[in-house]
C-alpha cells in the first residue's frame, strides 16, 4: 500500500461514490426533516402532549438500536437496492430530529407561552412566532446529530446494494485491499466532519439570534 | 366594570375549590388588589378574567358583557396582562415585544412605531437607547417596565397584574410602585392586581380584596381595612402595626391647623404684638413680601423686642417643613427625627398652609379607631 495507490482509488471511484453517498444522505435527511418536524410538533399539541415525555424516552431508546440492525430489519421486508437503503437511513435519521423538535418546544419557558396566549395570540401564531423560533437552535442541533450519524450509517447501504462510500470499505475488506478501506473511511470521516462544521456554523448563527 | 358573580373554580381532581363563591365588583378606573396567603386563589381569580382558566360556576362580566360570549383571543387583546416573570419574548427586541398586540390588531407600521416610542417614554425608558435591545440585555426593573408597556400597548381598558413587582429588589420595587401609581393617574385603567404583600396592597389599591382558602374575607378601601378588619384573620394578616400603616394612608391636611396668624416680616412691632394678643398660640408665622414663609417668632421673643423693626432679628427658621401630600406617617417620622411637636405644612412655593401637631395625629387616629370599632374590644386602638 502506498499513497499513490490511495490517490488512484480516490480518483477512479472515490469521487463518484462520494457523490452517491451524499445523495443518500441528502435525500434521507431531507425526508427525515420533513417528517420529523411536523410529527414532533404534533406530539407537543394536545392531546398527544400528555405523553410527550414517554415519546421522548422511546425515541432516546430507539436511538440505541445499532444501525446495522436497522438495515438488517428492513432487508427481509423491503429487499435490496437504493429505495430500501434510503428507507432505513431515513428512519434512523428521523429519531434525533424528532427528539430535538419535541425537547426544543417543550423547553420553551412556560411564562413566555402564558404571556403570548394571555395577550391574545392564537395557538397557531404562538407556534410559528414563539415556539418554533425559540426551539430552532435545539432543532438544528438535532439535524446536526442526525446528519453526522447518517453519513456514517450510509456506508452500510452498500450491504443491501445501495451504493455509496461503503462500497470502498466493504470491497476493501473482502479483497484484502487496505488502501480501499482507508480511502473509504477517510472520505466518510471527512464528509461527516464537513457536514458537522457547516451545520454547526448555522447553529451558532441561529443561537446568537434567538437565545434568550 | 369587572364583575365577579358567585364565581367558583375547582381544578379537576381537587377536593377544595381554589376559588369559592367569589362576588365583587371593580369600579372603572380603580385598582382592586387581591391579597392573601399563598395558595388562597388570587392567581386563579385573575386568570379567569382573561379565560386562561374557565370558572366551574358563576360568571364574570367585563364592561357588562359576559366574557364567555366573546372570542377568547379578542377578549385577551383587550386586556393588558403583566406577570411576575415578565414573559418577555427573548427572541424579540424591546420594540417588537411592546408591538405584539398592536401587530395582532393589524395597526400600520407608522402607528405602531409612534405608540411604542410613546409607551417606552411613559414607563421611563429612553426609546432610542432601549427599543433595539433584547430582553437579556435588560435589568429586572427594566424588564418589568417593558412588560407594563407591552400590556398597555393597545390601550386596553382593563389590566391584570399578577405580582408584577414581586421578582425585583426592594428598592427597585418601591420605585416601580411609585412610577406605576403616577402612570395610573394618567391612564386610569381598571386594574386587578395580585400580591401577597399587604403593604403593597395598601399602597397600590383603591380597594383591597383579602382572600383566604379561596373565599373573599373582606373587600374594602385600605383605610377601612386597617381601621376595621372584618375578623381575626384579616387583623392578623394586616399585622399588629396596622395603626402605623393607617398613618401612611392619611394625608397631613386631615389634621392641619389652619387658623394661624401670619405676619409679614416688614410689619411693625405693634402689628406683631396685636397678633399675639389676638391668639392663644405662642408662635407667629412670618412671611416675606411674596408670601413665602421665612420662619417664626415666639411670644417671649416678641416681648423682648423694643424698636419698631428690631423684632426681626428674633425670626427663627423652621427646622423642617412638610409638603401637603405628605402622610401622617411622614409627619410622625419627621417629628421624631427633629424632636419637635409641630411642623409647618407649606406648598412647594413656600406658601404657608398650616401646622400639624403630634397631639392632633394621636387624637385623630384614636377617634378613627373608635368610630369603626363600636364594641369596646380595643385591640390596637391607641389611648
Ligand atoms: N393549574 C392548576 N391545576 C390544579 N391546581 C391548581 C392549579 N393552579 C392552582 N392550583 C391550586 O389552586 C389553589 C390556588 O392557587 P393560586 O390561585 O395559584 O393561589 P395564589 O395565587 O393565591 O397563590 C392552590 O391550592 C393551588 O395548588
Ligand atoms: Mg399566585
XYZ file of C-alpha atoms and ligand atoms in Angstrom:
623
model
C 0.000 0.000 0.000
C 1.267 3.465 -0.779
C -0.011 6.988 -1.258
C -0.127 6.685 -4.996
C -2.484 3.771 -4.908
C -4.649 5.558 -2.383
C -4.939 8.613 -4.545
C -5.615 6.448 -7.553
C -8.500 4.735 -5.757
C -9.959 8.070 -4.744
C -9.595 9.409 -8.272
C -11.084 6.424 -10.052
C -14.002 5.571 -7.792
C -13.964 7.851 -4.757
C -15.481 10.993 -6.222
C -18.380 9.183 -7.827
C -19.040 7.164 -4.695
C -18.870 10.319 -2.586
C -21.497 11.904 -4.786
C -23.645 8.825 -4.403
C -23.060 8.839 -0.652
C -24.009 12.495 -0.389
C -27.136 11.798 -2.369
C -28.157 9.015 0.037
C -27.526 11.283 2.997
C -29.163 14.313 1.403
C -32.330 12.524 0.385
C -32.827 10.596 3.601
C -32.003 13.653 5.759
C -34.428 15.841 3.811
C -37.233 13.351 4.148
C -36.385 12.867 7.813
C -36.544 16.631 8.464
C -39.776 16.951 6.512
C -41.372 14.161 8.530
C -39.807 14.696 11.958
C -40.686 18.377 12.340
C -44.452 18.047 11.807
C -44.551 14.813 13.796
C -42.531 16.405 16.590
C -44.854 19.418 16.631
C -47.882 17.153 16.692
C -46.514 15.338 19.718
C -46.343 18.646 21.620
C -50.002 19.526 20.829
C -52.964 18.255 22.815
C -53.973 15.515 23.232
C -50.573 13.947 22.456
C -48.568 16.288 24.675
C -49.740 14.286 27.699
C -47.399 11.537 26.542
C -44.617 13.674 25.145
C -42.217 12.625 27.909
C -42.844 8.955 27.219
C -42.435 9.500 23.491
C -39.181 11.330 24.132
C -37.952 8.402 26.240
C -38.951 5.965 23.499
C -37.058 7.949 20.860
C -33.964 8.002 23.045
C -34.141 4.249 23.471
C -34.783 3.645 19.778
C -31.647 5.606 19.031
C -29.729 2.858 20.812
C -30.648 0.227 18.209
C -27.456 -0.367 16.157
C -27.611 0.987 12.634
C -26.587 -2.379 11.240
C -29.647 -3.887 12.925
C -31.902 -1.286 11.289
C -30.528 -2.192 7.876
C -30.940 -5.891 8.690
C -34.524 -5.440 9.872
C -35.582 -3.849 6.600
C -33.792 -6.366 4.412
C -36.452 -9.115 4.595
C -39.300 -6.592 4.337
C -38.074 -4.371 1.547
C -35.400 -6.382 -0.197
C -32.249 -4.757 -1.515
C -31.367 -1.682 -3.570
C -31.469 2.064 -3.345
C -35.024 2.527 -2.064
C -34.718 0.150 0.907
C -31.408 1.836 1.775
C -32.998 5.260 1.727
C -35.888 3.977 3.795
C -33.688 2.523 6.505
C -31.489 5.630 6.585
C -34.499 7.931 6.812
C -35.984 6.013 9.731
C -32.682 6.194 11.513
C -32.208 9.901 10.757
C -35.705 10.740 11.990
C -35.071 9.910 15.587
C -32.634 12.638 16.703
C -34.546 15.301 14.819
C -37.959 14.338 16.210
C -36.451 14.068 19.674
C -34.992 17.565 19.491
C -38.135 19.100 17.986
C -40.116 17.791 20.956
C -37.474 18.696 23.524
C -36.990 22.135 21.960
C -40.674 23.034 22.005
C -41.252 21.543 25.449
C -38.276 23.559 26.658
C -39.796 26.954 25.835
C -40.271 28.999 29.022
C -43.885 28.478 30.217
C -44.053 32.139 31.294
C -43.311 33.206 27.734
C -46.105 30.977 26.467
C -48.507 32.229 29.113
C -47.743 35.818 28.198
C -48.204 35.071 24.495
C -51.536 33.321 24.954
C -52.611 35.846 27.588
C -52.134 38.692 25.119
C -54.440 37.033 22.642
C -52.066 35.326 20.202
C -53.766 32.383 18.526
C -52.316 28.904 19.067
C -51.023 28.827 15.503
C -49.303 32.159 15.880
C -47.769 31.123 19.186
C -46.357 28.054 17.410
C -44.910 29.895 14.414
C -43.814 33.123 16.128
C -42.786 31.911 19.555
C -42.370 28.173 19.975
C -40.628 27.233 16.723
C -38.204 30.188 16.667
C -37.255 29.557 20.290
C -36.892 25.806 19.663
C -34.920 26.345 16.460
C -31.409 26.108 17.954
C -32.317 22.783 19.572
C -33.943 21.535 16.371
C -30.863 22.416 14.338
C -28.684 20.627 16.848
C -30.871 17.570 16.218
C -30.380 17.903 12.467
C -26.646 18.172 13.064
C -26.527 14.977 15.114
C -28.719 13.235 12.597
C -26.622 14.325 9.621
C -23.339 13.123 11.123
C -24.958 9.873 12.144
C -26.430 9.340 8.673
C -23.105 9.918 6.915
C -21.662 7.059 8.949
C -24.693 4.806 8.691
C -24.918 5.300 4.943
C -21.766 3.202 4.496
C -23.953 0.224 5.390
C -26.153 0.890 2.367
C -23.615 -0.979 0.283
C -24.585 -4.161 2.152
C -28.022 -4.019 0.546
C -26.709 -2.736 -2.776
C -27.485 0.871 -2.026
C -24.169 2.302 -3.193
C -22.074 4.986 -1.529
C -18.669 5.037 0.143
C -19.453 1.784 1.931
C -18.557 0.053 -1.293
C -14.883 1.061 -0.972
C -14.740 -0.113 2.606
C -16.542 -3.407 2.173
C -14.820 -4.389 -1.080
C -11.536 -3.454 0.576
C -12.359 -5.911 3.349
C -13.352 -8.762 1.033
C -10.444 -8.177 -1.379
C -7.812 -7.569 1.316
C -7.128 -4.105 -0.064
C -6.325 -1.803 2.888
C -5.987 1.148 0.531
C -9.668 0.792 -0.344
C -10.638 0.542 3.314
C -8.581 3.559 4.291
C -9.731 5.665 1.367
C -13.390 4.852 2.108
C -13.055 5.504 5.822
C -11.153 8.746 5.413
C -13.585 10.103 2.875
C -16.553 9.164 5.031
C -14.974 10.804 8.047
C -14.092 13.922 6.070
C -17.631 14.152 4.812
C -19.013 13.813 8.338
C -16.691 16.498 9.682
C -17.507 18.831 6.825
C -21.263 18.479 7.287
C -20.922 18.818 11.045
C -18.981 22.051 10.629
C -21.402 23.557 8.155
C -24.471 22.825 10.259
C -22.571 23.887 13.380
C -21.997 27.248 11.748
C -25.717 27.642 11.036
C -26.475 26.542 14.582
C -24.234 29.165 16.105
C -25.662 31.852 13.894
C -29.249 30.940 14.809
C -28.455 30.604 18.520
C -26.917 34.043 18.632
C -30.063 35.403 17.074
C -32.607 33.521 19.154
C -31.123 32.644 22.524
C -32.949 34.071 25.481
C -66.532 47.389 35.063
C -65.255 43.981 36.136
C -67.853 41.974 37.957
C -67.484 38.553 39.551
C -70.826 36.864 40.173
C -70.588 33.937 42.554
C -67.512 32.602 40.781
C -66.210 29.197 41.812
C -63.233 27.356 40.372
C -62.450 23.783 41.248
C -59.493 22.185 39.486
C -60.040 18.628 38.293
C -59.119 16.150 40.989
C -59.054 18.728 43.783
C -61.302 18.339 46.807
C -61.357 22.004 47.738
C -62.342 24.822 45.403
C -59.401 27.099 44.520
C -61.894 29.989 44.360
C -65.151 29.643 46.226
C -68.248 31.748 45.525
C -66.417 34.980 44.781
C -68.618 38.023 44.173
C -67.237 41.505 43.818
C -67.152 44.480 41.532
C -64.150 46.521 40.442
C -65.101 50.073 39.532
C -63.960 51.732 36.348
C -60.552 53.343 36.669
C -59.854 51.746 40.050
C -57.234 49.302 41.189
C -58.513 46.280 43.060
C -55.745 44.418 44.828
C -56.252 40.734 45.571
C -54.160 39.821 48.561
C -53.865 36.798 50.805
C -51.568 33.945 51.756
C -50.004 31.758 49.079
C -52.485 29.343 47.540
C -55.576 31.328 48.534
C -56.733 31.594 44.922
C -55.510 35.033 43.821
C -53.840 33.928 40.604
C -56.736 31.628 39.752
C -59.134 34.554 40.181
C -57.044 36.731 37.894
C -56.619 34.104 35.205
C -60.339 33.516 35.000
C -60.789 37.114 33.839
C -58.775 36.554 30.658
C -60.010 32.996 30.369
C -56.737 31.221 30.926
C -58.966 29.231 33.291
C -62.715 28.840 32.960
C -64.834 29.123 36.107
C -66.543 25.934 37.251
C -69.620 28.010 38.008
C -70.653 31.631 38.221
C -69.923 34.318 35.689
C -67.549 37.195 35.066
C -68.597 40.372 33.310
C -66.190 42.858 31.786
C -67.854 46.102 30.733
C -71.214 44.471 31.383
C -70.518 41.693 28.911
C -70.080 38.076 29.891
C -66.517 37.145 28.981
C -67.674 33.759 27.706
C -69.736 35.415 24.988
C -66.626 36.931 23.399
C -63.983 35.315 21.232
C -61.188 34.259 23.556
C -58.333 35.893 21.641
C -60.281 39.110 21.022
C -61.112 39.314 24.730
C -57.443 38.900 25.650
C -56.262 41.510 23.167
C -58.412 43.964 25.094
C -56.968 43.057 28.498
C -53.430 44.034 29.451
C -51.618 41.171 31.153
C -48.496 41.537 33.296
C -46.915 38.594 35.094
C -44.178 38.328 37.696
C -41.561 36.709 35.486
C -42.448 39.212 32.706
C -42.724 36.525 29.999
C -40.942 38.831 27.571
C -40.208 37.120 24.257
C -36.446 36.519 24.349
C -36.061 36.490 20.564
C -37.918 39.788 20.125
C -36.421 43.207 20.725
C -37.981 45.537 23.264
C -39.710 47.255 20.346
C -41.123 44.006 18.973
C -42.238 42.888 22.420
C -44.180 46.084 23.016
C -45.574 45.957 19.474
C -47.054 42.475 19.967
C -50.727 43.310 20.444
C -50.808 46.258 18.006
C -49.418 43.853 15.392
C -52.108 41.307 16.242
C -54.627 44.080 15.755
C -53.118 44.922 12.384
C -52.072 48.504 13.087
C -49.974 50.119 10.387
C -46.253 50.491 10.856
C -46.311 54.229 11.466
C -48.887 53.974 14.218
C -47.082 51.083 15.929
C -43.808 52.941 15.778
C -45.092 56.085 17.434
C -47.113 54.138 20.012
C -44.125 52.033 21.078
C -41.976 55.120 21.498
C -44.692 56.868 23.464
C -45.115 53.862 25.764
C -41.420 53.394 26.422
C -41.196 57.017 27.478
C -44.319 56.570 29.604
C -42.694 53.750 31.585
C -39.456 55.677 31.932
C -37.288 54.014 29.286
C -35.441 56.016 26.665
C -36.718 54.590 23.343
C -33.555 55.395 21.398
C -31.459 53.573 23.922
C -33.701 50.591 24.621
C -36.007 49.858 21.685
C -33.468 47.658 19.935
C -32.229 45.769 22.963
C -33.120 42.156 23.604
C -34.714 41.205 26.943
C -31.494 39.510 28.094
C -29.782 42.903 27.968
C -32.246 44.465 30.443
C -32.155 44.658 34.237
C -35.033 43.219 36.256
C -36.624 46.611 36.729
C -36.287 47.481 33.042
C -37.828 44.142 32.054
C -40.848 44.836 34.245
C -41.200 48.289 32.683
C -41.201 46.713 29.245
C -43.757 44.178 30.495
C -46.027 47.008 31.633
C -45.524 48.901 28.353
C -46.357 45.757 26.390
C -49.549 45.249 28.388
C -50.586 48.868 27.801
C -49.735 48.817 24.105
C -53.208 48.741 22.591
C -54.595 50.933 25.394
C -56.789 48.194 26.906
C -59.358 49.448 29.434
C -58.591 46.543 31.767
C -55.262 45.359 33.168
C -54.453 42.157 35.023
C -51.229 42.194 37.010
C -50.007 39.102 38.858
C -47.319 40.040 41.379
C -45.786 42.347 38.775
C -43.127 43.736 41.104
C -42.543 40.545 43.059
C -39.271 39.498 41.465
C -37.208 42.675 41.821
C -35.138 44.015 44.711
C -36.908 46.151 47.353
C -35.502 49.472 46.139
C -36.497 48.842 42.522
C -39.875 47.579 43.737
C -40.625 50.801 45.593
C -39.533 52.763 42.542
C -41.729 50.701 40.191
C -44.685 51.021 42.568
C -44.368 54.786 42.705
C -43.946 55.060 38.953
C -46.947 52.847 38.416
C -49.094 54.962 40.728
C -48.126 58.046 38.739
C -48.777 56.194 35.492
C -52.195 55.045 36.697
C -53.064 58.676 37.482
C -52.618 59.322 33.774
C -54.094 56.208 32.194
C -56.896 55.379 34.678
C -57.166 51.695 33.844
C -59.434 49.279 35.628
C -56.901 47.025 37.280
C -56.906 43.674 39.041
C -53.612 43.472 40.885
C -52.408 40.392 42.749
C -49.864 40.461 45.558
C -49.144 38.542 48.736
C -47.659 41.665 50.310
C -50.206 43.594 52.395
C -48.079 46.750 52.339
C -48.043 46.702 48.551
C -51.815 46.126 48.594
C -52.366 49.136 50.863
C -50.139 51.256 48.688
C -51.460 50.280 45.267
C -55.144 49.585 45.860
C -58.223 51.760 45.757
C -59.869 48.680 47.155
C -58.429 45.554 48.635
C -59.905 42.072 48.388
C -58.489 39.886 51.145
C -58.804 36.201 50.341
C -58.286 33.098 52.391
C -58.800 29.490 51.283
C -60.493 30.585 48.075
C -63.001 32.811 49.830
C -63.297 36.575 49.880
C -62.916 37.625 53.503
C -63.129 41.391 53.189
C -63.468 43.843 50.324
C -62.858 47.414 51.389
C -60.796 50.524 50.940
C -57.339 50.302 52.507
C -58.383 52.741 55.210
C -61.476 50.749 56.203
C -59.489 47.558 56.144
C -56.908 48.930 58.542
C -59.374 50.635 60.835
C -61.991 47.909 60.856
C -60.701 44.444 59.939
C -63.640 42.090 59.407
C -62.248 39.269 61.518
C -59.199 37.898 63.278
C -57.740 36.518 60.067
C -57.745 39.940 58.441
C -56.412 41.635 61.573
C -53.586 39.148 61.763
C -52.841 39.340 58.063
C -52.609 43.129 58.203
C -50.236 42.834 61.108
C -50.057 44.325 64.569
C -48.614 47.543 63.177
C -51.845 48.405 61.404
C -52.243 51.619 63.399
C -48.891 52.683 61.958
C -49.916 51.590 58.481
C -53.077 53.658 58.609
C -50.904 56.703 59.184
C -49.336 56.211 55.789
C -52.786 56.438 54.191
C -53.839 59.712 55.774
C -52.533 62.923 54.240
C -51.489 65.693 56.625
C -54.281 68.084 55.576
C -56.620 65.809 57.613
C -55.187 67.145 60.882
C -53.931 70.532 59.723
C -54.448 73.535 61.994
C -55.049 76.343 59.540
C -56.104 79.241 61.761
C -52.703 80.717 62.087
C -51.748 84.327 62.285
C -49.291 85.088 59.503
C -47.385 88.350 59.704
C -45.214 89.998 57.057
C -41.577 90.439 58.036
C -41.889 94.101 57.112
C -44.608 94.660 59.750
C -44.201 96.996 62.724
C -43.738 95.624 66.235
C -47.229 96.961 67.002
C -48.753 94.570 64.479
C -46.774 91.673 65.903
C -47.941 92.390 69.457
C -51.531 92.844 68.297
C -51.377 89.483 66.547
C -50.128 87.769 69.677
C -52.900 89.416 71.697
C -55.458 88.009 69.297
C -54.275 84.390 69.528
C -53.750 81.718 72.146
C -50.759 80.366 70.316
C -47.216 81.143 71.242
C -45.838 81.482 67.743
C -46.436 83.657 64.748
C -45.580 82.559 61.234
C -43.589 85.177 59.350
C -43.615 85.557 55.597
C -41.875 87.865 53.157
C -43.305 90.257 50.563
C -44.064 87.404 48.167
C -45.955 85.382 50.799
C -43.083 82.930 51.168
C -42.589 81.614 54.686
C -39.334 82.769 56.248
C -39.783 81.403 59.781
C -41.478 82.171 63.073
C -41.206 84.312 66.221
C -42.182 83.222 69.721
C -44.320 85.249 72.094
C -41.426 85.562 74.531
C -39.015 86.877 71.897
C -41.563 89.392 70.650
C -41.766 90.707 74.219
C -38.037 91.326 74.295
C -38.050 93.420 71.145
C -38.095 97.162 71.690
C -37.786 99.056 68.419
C -40.476 99.003 65.755
C -38.475 96.796 63.391
C -35.977 95.305 65.825
C -38.178 92.240 66.378
C -36.980 90.991 63.007
C -33.816 89.546 64.449
C -35.872 87.127 66.549
C -37.231 85.409 63.451
C -36.164 81.777 63.507
C -36.377 79.464 60.514
C -38.431 76.280 60.895
C -36.091 73.315 61.299
C -38.190 71.329 58.851
C -41.366 71.538 56.791
C -43.746 69.153 55.041
C -45.456 69.306 51.633
C -49.274 68.945 51.665
C -49.135 65.497 50.056
C -47.084 64.131 52.958
C -48.786 61.487 55.078
C -49.234 61.400 58.835
C -46.589 58.733 58.846
C -44.128 61.130 57.211
C -45.138 63.813 59.711
C -44.569 61.488 62.636
C -41.206 60.355 61.316
C -40.036 63.938 60.830
C -41.268 64.917 64.302
C -39.334 62.086 65.901
C -36.255 62.848 63.846
C -36.186 66.570 64.676
C -37.636 66.165 68.156
C -40.431 68.679 67.578
C -44.146 68.520 68.361
C -45.350 70.597 65.434
C -44.345 71.022 61.804
C -45.486 73.638 59.298
C -47.000 72.417 56.071
C -46.341 74.529 53.013
C -46.697 74.293 49.304
C -43.688 73.968 47.088
C -43.957 77.704 46.504
C -43.342 78.053 50.272
C -46.855 79.351 50.801
C -47.941 78.536 54.369
C -50.870 76.133 54.721
C -50.982 75.296 58.419
C -49.349 73.369 61.214
C -49.569 69.685 62.054
C -49.337 68.768 65.754
C -48.328 65.470 67.322
C -51.332 65.600 69.657
C -53.696 66.038 66.730
C -52.286 62.968 64.983
C -52.782 60.906 68.120
C -56.328 62.006 68.699
C -57.290 61.706 65.019
C -56.145 58.121 64.790
C -57.687 57.303 68.138
C -61.056 58.657 67.062
C -60.875 56.868 63.739
C -60.489 53.553 65.526
C -63.310 54.285 67.936
C -65.663 55.186 65.104
C -65.025 51.984 63.238
C -64.962 49.764 66.312
C -68.173 50.388 68.205
C -67.602 47.472 70.588
C -65.215 48.200 73.412
C -62.894 45.378 72.310
C -59.973 47.688 71.753
C -57.105 45.822 70.109
C -54.681 48.292 68.626
C -56.646 51.424 69.466
C -54.253 53.945 70.944
C -55.401 55.514 74.201
N -53.369 24.614 37.147
C -53.728 24.140 38.352
N -54.139 22.875 38.500
C -54.501 22.375 39.707
N -54.488 23.094 40.843
C -54.083 24.363 40.775
C -53.685 24.967 39.529
N -53.338 26.252 39.764
C -53.516 26.443 41.086
N -53.962 25.331 41.698
C -54.308 25.196 43.135
O -55.320 26.136 43.418
C -55.088 26.784 44.651
C -54.997 28.290 44.435
O -53.848 28.571 43.663
P -53.472 30.025 43.158
O -54.681 30.651 42.570
O -52.282 29.904 42.303
O -53.121 30.740 44.527
P -52.306 32.089 44.809
O -52.085 32.803 43.522
O -53.186 32.834 45.753
O -51.035 31.683 45.469
C -53.813 26.187 45.210
O -54.195 25.182 46.150
C -53.145 25.572 44.018
O -52.400 24.443 44.395
Mg -50.192 33.374 42.586
